[in-house]
Amino acid sequence: MRQPEHVRAVQAFARRELIGKDAYLDSLAEAPLPLYERFADTGLANWWVPKEHGGPGLGLEDGVRIVAELAYADAGAAFTLFIPVLTTSMVSWYGSPELRDHYLGKLVAGSGFCATLGSEHAAGSELARITTTARRDGNDVVLNGEKAFSTNADFAEFLVVVARAEHDPAGYLAVLVPRDTPGIRIDKRWDVLGLRSSATYQVTLTDCRVPAANVLRGNGLRLLEVGLNASRILIATTALGIARRIRDVCLEYGRTKQVKGAILAGNAVFAAKLGQFEMQIDVMANQCLAAARRYDEIAARPDAAAEFLRVGTLKTALTTKMFCGQTGWQIASAASEMFGGVGYTHDSVIGKLLRDVRYVSIVEGGDDVLRDLVFNRYVVPVSQRS
């Protein structure tokens, strides 16, 4: 079946800008890499932003197909290009018309980036324990705190900061903060193990003052839950892209490697492993598309913002991320063994792919955190929940 035009455009970009450049993409080069800017030439930068704000307006199912192609070539580039969906989703669903028109329109016009500041060192995955505060001061809100991990923050057009309401310790806000607001300091770029073509930062906020109108509508933690649905499904999709790349790398290796006087591809054990990979890849693809369709069904409703608030975390987003992260890691681990000693060196791309896929089970809630969430939200009967 012929791929849609936007998928073909992404495939061409990946071949031209990413494939064959693994060493460079794994080098922690300065970000944003120029290749991110060249992605805008495809016309697909911020492909999910609604058409009313000037974006392509593609759904999450289309996003899965795009990210799978990008992650096949480099998961770090894919992550950089899609992770703004977390931020823009919150603004799109819960920002005022003025915020949406100005900031989403400007983002699309400049093919820019945005970022979310949620996690903190002490709070970890327990975001209810965050200490960053938002204080009302007349017609403004003043933010103070330190955020541990924020991808794209240094070169973002704007940030959405999740903070505790200083006047209400039980309340949380999500606040849109322009990147050039005084008081934002980038402390460092993290030297990450994988996804090294992406850029994740530690950020300090000191008396950052923005208009109170920049506060998004609703409880900040709930809005973050809603935003995480789309990004978690696309994070799962990067595992799918990486797994497909691993399968092809292994097949190419098997066609040239000699074992006992015959090529490895003719070995029954090797063939069985790649057959297992293909089965797992097929299930991963179907799961990612099914989760995206569920998200798109809600997004198409006239009451989508209210329905997302009611549902919060989608079960399919949680289970898809967990399944694809674990399955992708199994594939990468088995593949690294196929390469023997070379698979444990930087001379083989398998090592990079192994490090890249590990992030899926760590970021935006580690698997143990998500297991607990699935149990409490979807296993324990409603009548028995605390």
PDB file of C-alpha atoms in Angstrom, residues 103-305:
ATOM      1  CA  TYR A 103       1.550  31.322  21.029  1.00  0.00           C
ATOM      2  CA  LEU A 104       0.445  28.399  18.860  1.00  0.00           C
ATOM      3  CA  GLY A 105       0.244  30.643  15.813  1.00  0.00           C
ATOM      4  CA  LYS A 106       3.730  32.028  16.471  1.00  0.00           C
ATOM      5  CA  LEU A 107       5.069  28.511  17.067  1.00  0.00           C
ATOM      6  CA  VAL A 108       3.789  27.286  13.719  1.00  0.00           C
ATOM      7  CA  ALA A 109       4.888  30.398  11.824  1.00  0.00           C
ATOM      8  CA  GLY A 110       8.456  30.009  13.079  1.00  0.00           C
ATOM      9  CA  SER A 111       8.566  26.178  12.957  1.00  0.00           C
ATOM     10  CA  GLY A 112       9.639  26.501  16.575  1.00  0.00           C
ATOM     11  CA  PHE A 113       9.734  24.401  19.708  1.00  0.00           C
ATOM     12  CA  CYS A 114       8.185  24.557  23.159  1.00  0.00           C
ATOM     13  CA  ALA A 115       8.786  22.629  26.388  1.00  0.00           C
ATOM     14  CA  THR A 116       7.145  21.483  29.601  1.00  0.00           C
ATOM     15  CA  LEU A 117       8.710  21.933  33.039  1.00  0.00           C
ATOM     16  CA  GLY A 118       7.202  19.350  35.364  1.00  0.00           C
ATOM     17  CA  SER A 119       9.642  16.962  37.054  1.00  0.00           C
ATOM     18  CA  GLU A 120      11.904  17.877  39.960  1.00  0.00           C
ATOM     19  CA  HIS A 121      14.760  16.064  41.702  1.00  0.00           C
ATOM     20  CA  ALA A 122      13.091  15.503  45.080  1.00  0.00           C
ATOM     21  CA  ALA A 123       9.601  14.803  43.740  1.00  0.00           C
ATOM     22  CA  GLY A 124      10.661  12.286  41.091  1.00  0.00           C
ATOM     23  CA  SER A 125       7.526  10.703  39.660  1.00  0.00           C
ATOM     24  CA  GLU A 126       5.453  11.929  42.612  1.00  0.00           C
ATOM     25  CA  LEU A 127       4.550  15.218  41.003  1.00  0.00           C
ATOM     26  CA  ALA A 128       2.181  16.090  43.854  1.00  0.00           C
ATOM     27  CA  ARG A 129       5.364  16.744  45.884  1.00  0.00           C
ATOM     28  CA  ILE A 130       6.780  19.402  43.569  1.00  0.00           C
ATOM     29  CA  THR A 131       8.090  22.500  45.326  1.00  0.00           C
ATOM     30  CA  THR A 132       8.098  25.031  42.483  1.00  0.00           C
ATOM     31  CA  THR A 133       5.596  27.706  43.489  1.00  0.00           C
ATOM     32  CA  ALA A 134       3.290  30.088  41.667  1.00  0.00           C
ATOM     33  CA  ARG A 135       2.394  33.213  43.667  1.00  0.00           C
ATOM     34  CA  ARG A 136      -0.325  35.639  42.671  1.00  0.00           C
ATOM     35  CA  ASP A 137       0.872  39.268  42.761  1.00  0.00           C
ATOM     36  CA  GLY A 138      -1.749  41.680  41.496  1.00  0.00           C
ATOM     37  CA  ASN A 139      -2.426  40.875  37.865  1.00  0.00           C
ATOM     38  CA  ASP A 140       0.681  38.694  37.615  1.00  0.00           C
ATOM     39  CA  VAL A 141       1.849  35.247  38.669  1.00  0.00           C
ATOM     40  CA  VAL A 142       5.407  34.868  40.001  1.00  0.00           C
ATOM     41  CA  LEU A 143       7.199  31.503  39.654  1.00  0.00           C
ATOM     42  CA  ASN A 144      10.106  30.168  41.714  1.00  0.00           C
ATOM     43  CA  GLY A 145      11.711  26.725  41.716  1.00  0.00           C
ATOM     44  CA  GLU A 146      14.035  24.261  40.028  1.00  0.00           C
ATOM     45  CA  LYS A 147      13.007  21.780  37.359  1.00  0.00           C
ATOM     46  CA  ALA A 148      15.163  18.726  36.719  1.00  0.00           C
ATOM     47  CA  PHE A 149      14.386  17.459  33.213  1.00  0.00           C
ATOM     48  CA  SER A 150      12.980  19.534  30.366  1.00  0.00           C
ATOM     49  CA  THR A 151      13.668  18.602  26.768  1.00  0.00           C
ATOM     50  CA  ASN A 152      13.998  21.513  24.298  1.00  0.00           C
ATOM     51  CA  ALA A 153      13.779  24.139  27.080  1.00  0.00           C
ATOM     52  CA  ASP A 154      16.832  26.150  26.029  1.00  0.00           C
ATOM     53  CA  PHE A 155      15.629  26.811  22.479  1.00  0.00           C
ATOM     54  CA  ALA A 156      11.878  26.795  23.154  1.00  0.00           C
ATOM     55  CA  GLU A 157       9.577  29.640  22.167  1.00  0.00           C
ATOM     56  CA  PHE A 158       7.629  29.169  25.389  1.00  0.00           C
ATOM     57  CA  LEU A 159       7.399  26.876  28.398  1.00  0.00           C
ATOM     58  CA  VAL A 160       4.497  25.458  30.365  1.00  0.00           C
ATOM     59  CA  VAL A 161       5.524  25.281  34.022  1.00  0.00           C
ATOM     60  CA  VAL A 162       3.649  23.043  36.458  1.00  0.00           C
ATOM     61  CA  ALA A 163       3.789  24.607  39.924  1.00  0.00           C
ATOM     62  CA  ARG A 164       2.205  24.472  43.345  1.00  0.00           C
ATOM     63  CA  ALA A 165      -0.151  27.360  44.102  1.00  0.00           C
ATOM     64  CA  GLU A 166       1.547  29.239  46.960  1.00  0.00           C
ATOM     65  CA  HIS A 167      -1.760  30.409  48.410  1.00  0.00           C
ATOM     66  CA  ASP A 168      -3.230  26.883  48.235  1.00  0.00           C
ATOM     67  CA  PRO A 169      -0.789  24.034  49.023  1.00  0.00           C
ATOM     68  CA  ALA A 170      -3.288  21.505  47.641  1.00  0.00           C
ATOM     69  CA  GLY A 171      -3.670  23.401  44.379  1.00  0.00           C
ATOM     70  CA  TYR A 172      -1.522  23.189  41.247  1.00  0.00           C
ATOM     71  CA  LEU A 173      -1.237  25.445  38.231  1.00  0.00           C
ATOM     72  CA  ALA A 174       0.051  25.091  34.685  1.00  0.00           C
ATOM     73  CA  VAL A 175       1.461  28.428  33.552  1.00  0.00           C
ATOM     74  CA  LEU A 176       2.607  29.477  30.078  1.00  0.00           C
ATOM     75  CA  VAL A 177       5.935  31.316  30.329  1.00  0.00           C
ATOM     76  CA  PRO A 178       7.637  32.913  27.294  1.00  0.00           C
ATOM     77  CA  ARG A 179      11.227  31.669  27.046  1.00  0.00           C
ATOM     78  CA  ASP A 180      12.637  35.201  27.153  1.00  0.00           C
ATOM     79  CA  THR A 181      10.983  35.956  30.498  1.00  0.00           C
ATOM     80  CA  PRO A 182      13.562  37.333  32.987  1.00  0.00           C
ATOM     81  CA  GLY A 183      14.486  34.858  35.715  1.00  0.00           C
ATOM     82  CA  ILE A 184      14.783  31.695  33.583  1.00  0.00           C
ATOM     83  CA  ARG A 185      18.218  30.126  33.896  1.00  0.00           C
ATOM     84  CA  ILE A 186      19.439  27.003  32.094  1.00  0.00           C
ATOM     85  CA  ASP A 187      21.685  25.294  34.646  1.00  0.00           C
ATOM     86  CA  LYS A 188      22.999  22.511  32.429  1.00  0.00           C
ATOM     87  CA  ARG A 189      22.308  20.172  29.572  1.00  0.00           C
ATOM     88  CA  TRP A 190      22.157  16.587  30.786  1.00  0.00           C
ATOM     89  CA  ASP A 191      24.718  14.131  29.398  1.00  0.00           C
ATOM     90  CA  VAL A 192      22.208  11.393  28.650  1.00  0.00           C
ATOM     91  CA  LEU A 193      23.010   7.766  27.809  1.00  0.00           C
ATOM     92  CA  GLY A 194      20.769   7.591  24.757  1.00  0.00           C
ATOM     93  CA  LEU A 195      18.775   9.969  22.543  1.00  0.00           C
ATOM     94  CA  ARG A 196      21.912  12.074  22.457  1.00  0.00           C
ATOM     95  CA  SER A 197      20.746  14.160  19.503  1.00  0.00           C
ATOM     96  CA  SER A 198      17.989  15.502  21.752  1.00  0.00           C
ATOM     97  CA  ALA A 199      18.667  18.095  24.453  1.00  0.00           C
ATOM     98  CA  THR A 200      17.305  17.874  28.000  1.00  0.00           C
ATOM     99  CA  TYR A 201      18.024  20.583  30.546  1.00  0.00           C
ATOM    100  CA  GLN A 202      17.911  21.439  34.221  1.00  0.00           C
ATOM    101  CA  VAL A 203      16.180  24.804  34.654  1.00  0.00           C
ATOM    102  CA  THR A 204      15.892  27.274  37.534  1.00  0.00           C
ATOM    103  CA  LEU A 205      13.078  29.838  37.799  1.00  0.00           C
ATOM    104  CA  THR A 206      13.728  32.907  39.942  1.00  0.00           C
ATOM    105  CA  ASP A 207      10.924  35.442  40.323  1.00  0.00           C
ATOM    106  CA  CYS A 208       9.633  34.745  36.805  1.00  0.00           C
ATOM    107  CA  ARG A 209       6.714  37.128  36.360  1.00  0.00           C
ATOM    108  CA  VAL A 210       3.980  36.574  33.764  1.00  0.00           C
ATOM    109  CA  PRO A 211       0.394  37.824  33.444  1.00  0.00           C
ATOM    110  CA  ALA A 212      -2.184  35.852  35.420  1.00  0.00           C
ATOM    111  CA  ALA A 213      -3.962  35.339  32.086  1.00  0.00           C
ATOM    112  CA  ASN A 214      -1.142  32.909  31.201  1.00  0.00           C
ATOM    113  CA  VAL A 215      -2.465  30.373  33.726  1.00  0.00           C
ATOM    114  CA  LEU A 216      -4.176  27.493  31.918  1.00  0.00           C
ATOM    115  CA  ARG A 217      -7.677  26.457  32.933  1.00  0.00           C
ATOM    116  CA  GLY A 218      -7.864  23.593  35.440  1.00  0.00           C
ATOM    117  CA  ASN A 219      -5.680  21.745  37.945  1.00  0.00           C
ATOM    118  CA  GLY A 220      -2.102  21.782  36.689  1.00  0.00           C
ATOM    119  CA  LEU A 221      -1.406  18.146  37.517  1.00  0.00           C
ATOM    120  CA  ARG A 222      -4.566  17.031  35.734  1.00  0.00           C
ATOM    121  CA  LEU A 223      -3.641  19.070  32.678  1.00  0.00           C
ATOM    122  CA  LEU A 224      -0.223  17.425  32.675  1.00  0.00           C
ATOM    123  CA  GLU A 225      -1.908  14.002  32.786  1.00  0.00           C
ATOM    124  CA  VAL A 226      -3.936  14.936  29.723  1.00  0.00           C
ATOM    125  CA  GLY A 227      -0.891  16.205  27.837  1.00  0.00           C
ATOM    126  CA  LEU A 228       1.090  13.076  28.638  1.00  0.00           C
ATOM    127  CA  ASN A 229      -1.391  10.872  26.781  1.00  0.00           C
ATOM    128  CA  ALA A 230      -0.209  11.936  23.327  1.00  0.00           C
ATOM    129  CA  SER A 231       3.486  12.074  24.177  1.00  0.00           C
ATOM    130  CA  ARG A 232       3.465   8.666  25.890  1.00  0.00           C
ATOM    131  CA  ILE A 233       1.939   7.050  22.799  1.00  0.00           C
ATOM    132  CA  LEU A 234       4.598   8.651  20.595  1.00  0.00           C
ATOM    133  CA  ILE A 235       7.360   7.647  23.014  1.00  0.00           C
ATOM    134  CA  ALA A 236       6.086   4.078  22.654  1.00  0.00           C
ATOM    135  CA  THR A 237       6.240   4.546  18.897  1.00  0.00           C
ATOM    136  CA  THR A 238       9.950   5.347  19.047  1.00  0.00           C
ATOM    137  CA  ALA A 239      10.480   1.829  20.422  1.00  0.00           C
ATOM    138  CA  LEU A 240       8.685   0.541  17.333  1.00  0.00           C
ATOM    139  CA  GLY A 241      10.960   2.525  15.010  1.00  0.00           C
ATOM    140  CA  ILE A 242      14.092   1.404  16.852  1.00  0.00           C
ATOM    141  CA  ALA A 243      12.949  -2.235  16.793  1.00  0.00           C
ATOM    142  CA  ARG A 244      12.420  -2.096  13.024  1.00  0.00           C
ATOM    143  CA  ARG A 245      15.909  -0.649  12.594  1.00  0.00           C
ATOM    144  CA  ILE A 246      17.406  -3.382  14.795  1.00  0.00           C
ATOM    145  CA  ARG A 247      15.688  -6.078  12.737  1.00  0.00           C
ATOM    146  CA  ASP A 248      17.141  -4.671   9.521  1.00  0.00           C
ATOM    147  CA  VAL A 249      20.630  -4.225  11.015  1.00  0.00           C
ATOM    148  CA  CYS A 250      20.561  -7.846  12.177  1.00  0.00           C
ATOM    149  CA  LEU A 251      19.375  -9.097   8.809  1.00  0.00           C
ATOM    150  CA  GLU A 252      22.157  -7.242   7.011  1.00  0.00           C
ATOM    151  CA  TYR A 253      24.683  -8.638   9.487  1.00  0.00           C
ATOM    152  CA  GLY A 254      23.306 -12.159   8.975  1.00  0.00           C
ATOM    153  CA  ARG A 255      23.802 -11.906   5.218  1.00  0.00           C
ATOM    154  CA  THR A 256      27.547 -11.328   5.562  1.00  0.00           C
ATOM    155  CA  LYS A 257      28.565 -13.088   8.793  1.00  0.00           C
ATOM    156  CA  GLN A 258      29.986 -16.617   8.374  1.00  0.00           C
ATOM    157  CA  VAL A 259      29.301 -19.277  11.019  1.00  0.00           C
ATOM    158  CA  LYS A 260      30.612 -22.833  10.560  1.00  0.00           C
ATOM    159  CA  GLY A 261      31.234 -22.246   6.887  1.00  0.00           C
ATOM    160  CA  ALA A 262      27.775 -20.863   6.104  1.00  0.00           C
ATOM    161  CA  ILE A 263      26.175 -17.441   6.247  1.00  0.00           C
ATOM    162  CA  LEU A 264      24.425 -16.664   9.527  1.00  0.00           C
ATOM    163  CA  ALA A 265      21.133 -15.818   7.785  1.00  0.00           C
ATOM    164  CA  GLY A 266      20.787 -19.483   6.880  1.00  0.00           C
ATOM    165  CA  ASN A 267      21.065 -20.573  10.510  1.00  0.00           C
ATOM    166  CA  ALA A 268      17.753 -21.820  11.949  1.00  0.00           C
ATOM    167  CA  VAL A 269      18.340 -20.236  15.382  1.00  0.00           C
ATOM    168  CA  PHE A 270      19.136 -16.854  13.819  1.00  0.00           C
ATOM    169  CA  ALA A 271      16.081 -17.061  11.555  1.00  0.00           C
ATOM    170  CA  ALA A 272      13.857 -17.944  14.499  1.00  0.00           C
ATOM    171  CA  LYS A 273      15.064 -14.907  16.425  1.00  0.00           C
ATOM    172  CA  LEU A 274      14.298 -12.569  13.540  1.00  0.00           C
ATOM    173  CA  GLY A 275      10.923 -14.236  13.119  1.00  0.00           C
ATOM    174  CA  GLN A 276      10.279 -13.505  16.802  1.00  0.00           C
ATOM    175  CA  PHE A 277      11.335  -9.887  16.259  1.00  0.00           C
ATOM    176  CA  GLU A 278       8.875  -9.540  13.378  1.00  0.00           C
ATOM    177  CA  MET A 279       6.006 -10.875  15.477  1.00  0.00           C
ATOM    178  CA  GLN A 280       6.814  -8.432  18.277  1.00  0.00           C
ATOM    179  CA  ILE A 281       7.179  -5.506  15.860  1.00  0.00           C
ATOM    180  CA  ASP A 282       3.799  -6.256  14.295  1.00  0.00           C
ATOM    181  CA  VAL A 283       2.073  -6.269  17.680  1.00  0.00           C
ATOM    182  CA  MET A 284       3.867  -3.055  18.728  1.00  0.00           C
ATOM    183  CA  ALA A 285       2.706  -1.313  15.544  1.00  0.00           C
ATOM    184  CA  ASN A 286      -0.886  -2.422  15.989  1.00  0.00           C
ATOM    185  CA  GLN A 287      -0.879  -1.345  19.636  1.00  0.00           C
ATOM    186  CA  CYS A 288       0.526   2.125  18.887  1.00  0.00           C
ATOM    187  CA  LEU A 289      -2.044   2.706  16.147  1.00  0.00           C
ATOM    188  CA  ALA A 290      -4.892   1.466  18.328  1.00  0.00           C
ATOM    189  CA  ALA A 291      -3.871   3.768  21.192  1.00  0.00           C
ATOM    190  CA  ALA A 292      -3.612   6.703  18.779  1.00  0.00           C
ATOM    191  CA  ARG A 293      -7.059   5.979  17.363  1.00  0.00           C
ATOM    192  CA  ARG A 294      -8.515   5.997  20.877  1.00  0.00           C
ATOM    193  CA  TYR A 295      -6.911   9.389  21.505  1.00  0.00           C
ATOM    194  CA  ASP A 296      -8.139  10.746  18.159  1.00  0.00           C
ATOM    195  CA  GLU A 297     -11.689   9.581  18.914  1.00  0.00           C
ATOM    196  CA  ILE A 298     -11.783  11.776  22.017  1.00  0.00           C
ATOM    197  CA  ALA A 299      -9.968  14.660  20.316  1.00  0.00           C
ATOM    198  CA  ALA A 300     -12.651  14.752  17.578  1.00  0.00           C
ATOM    199  CA  ARG A 301     -15.486  15.241  20.079  1.00  0.00           C
ATOM    200  CA  PRO A 302     -16.963  18.741  20.516  1.00  0.00           C
ATOM    201  CA  ASP A 303     -16.448  18.336  24.274  1.00  0.00           C
ATOM    202  CA  ALA A 304     -12.916  16.924  23.916  1.00  0.00           C
ATOM    203  CA  ALA A 305     -11.299  19.207  26.506  1.00  0.00           C
TER     204      ALA A 305
END
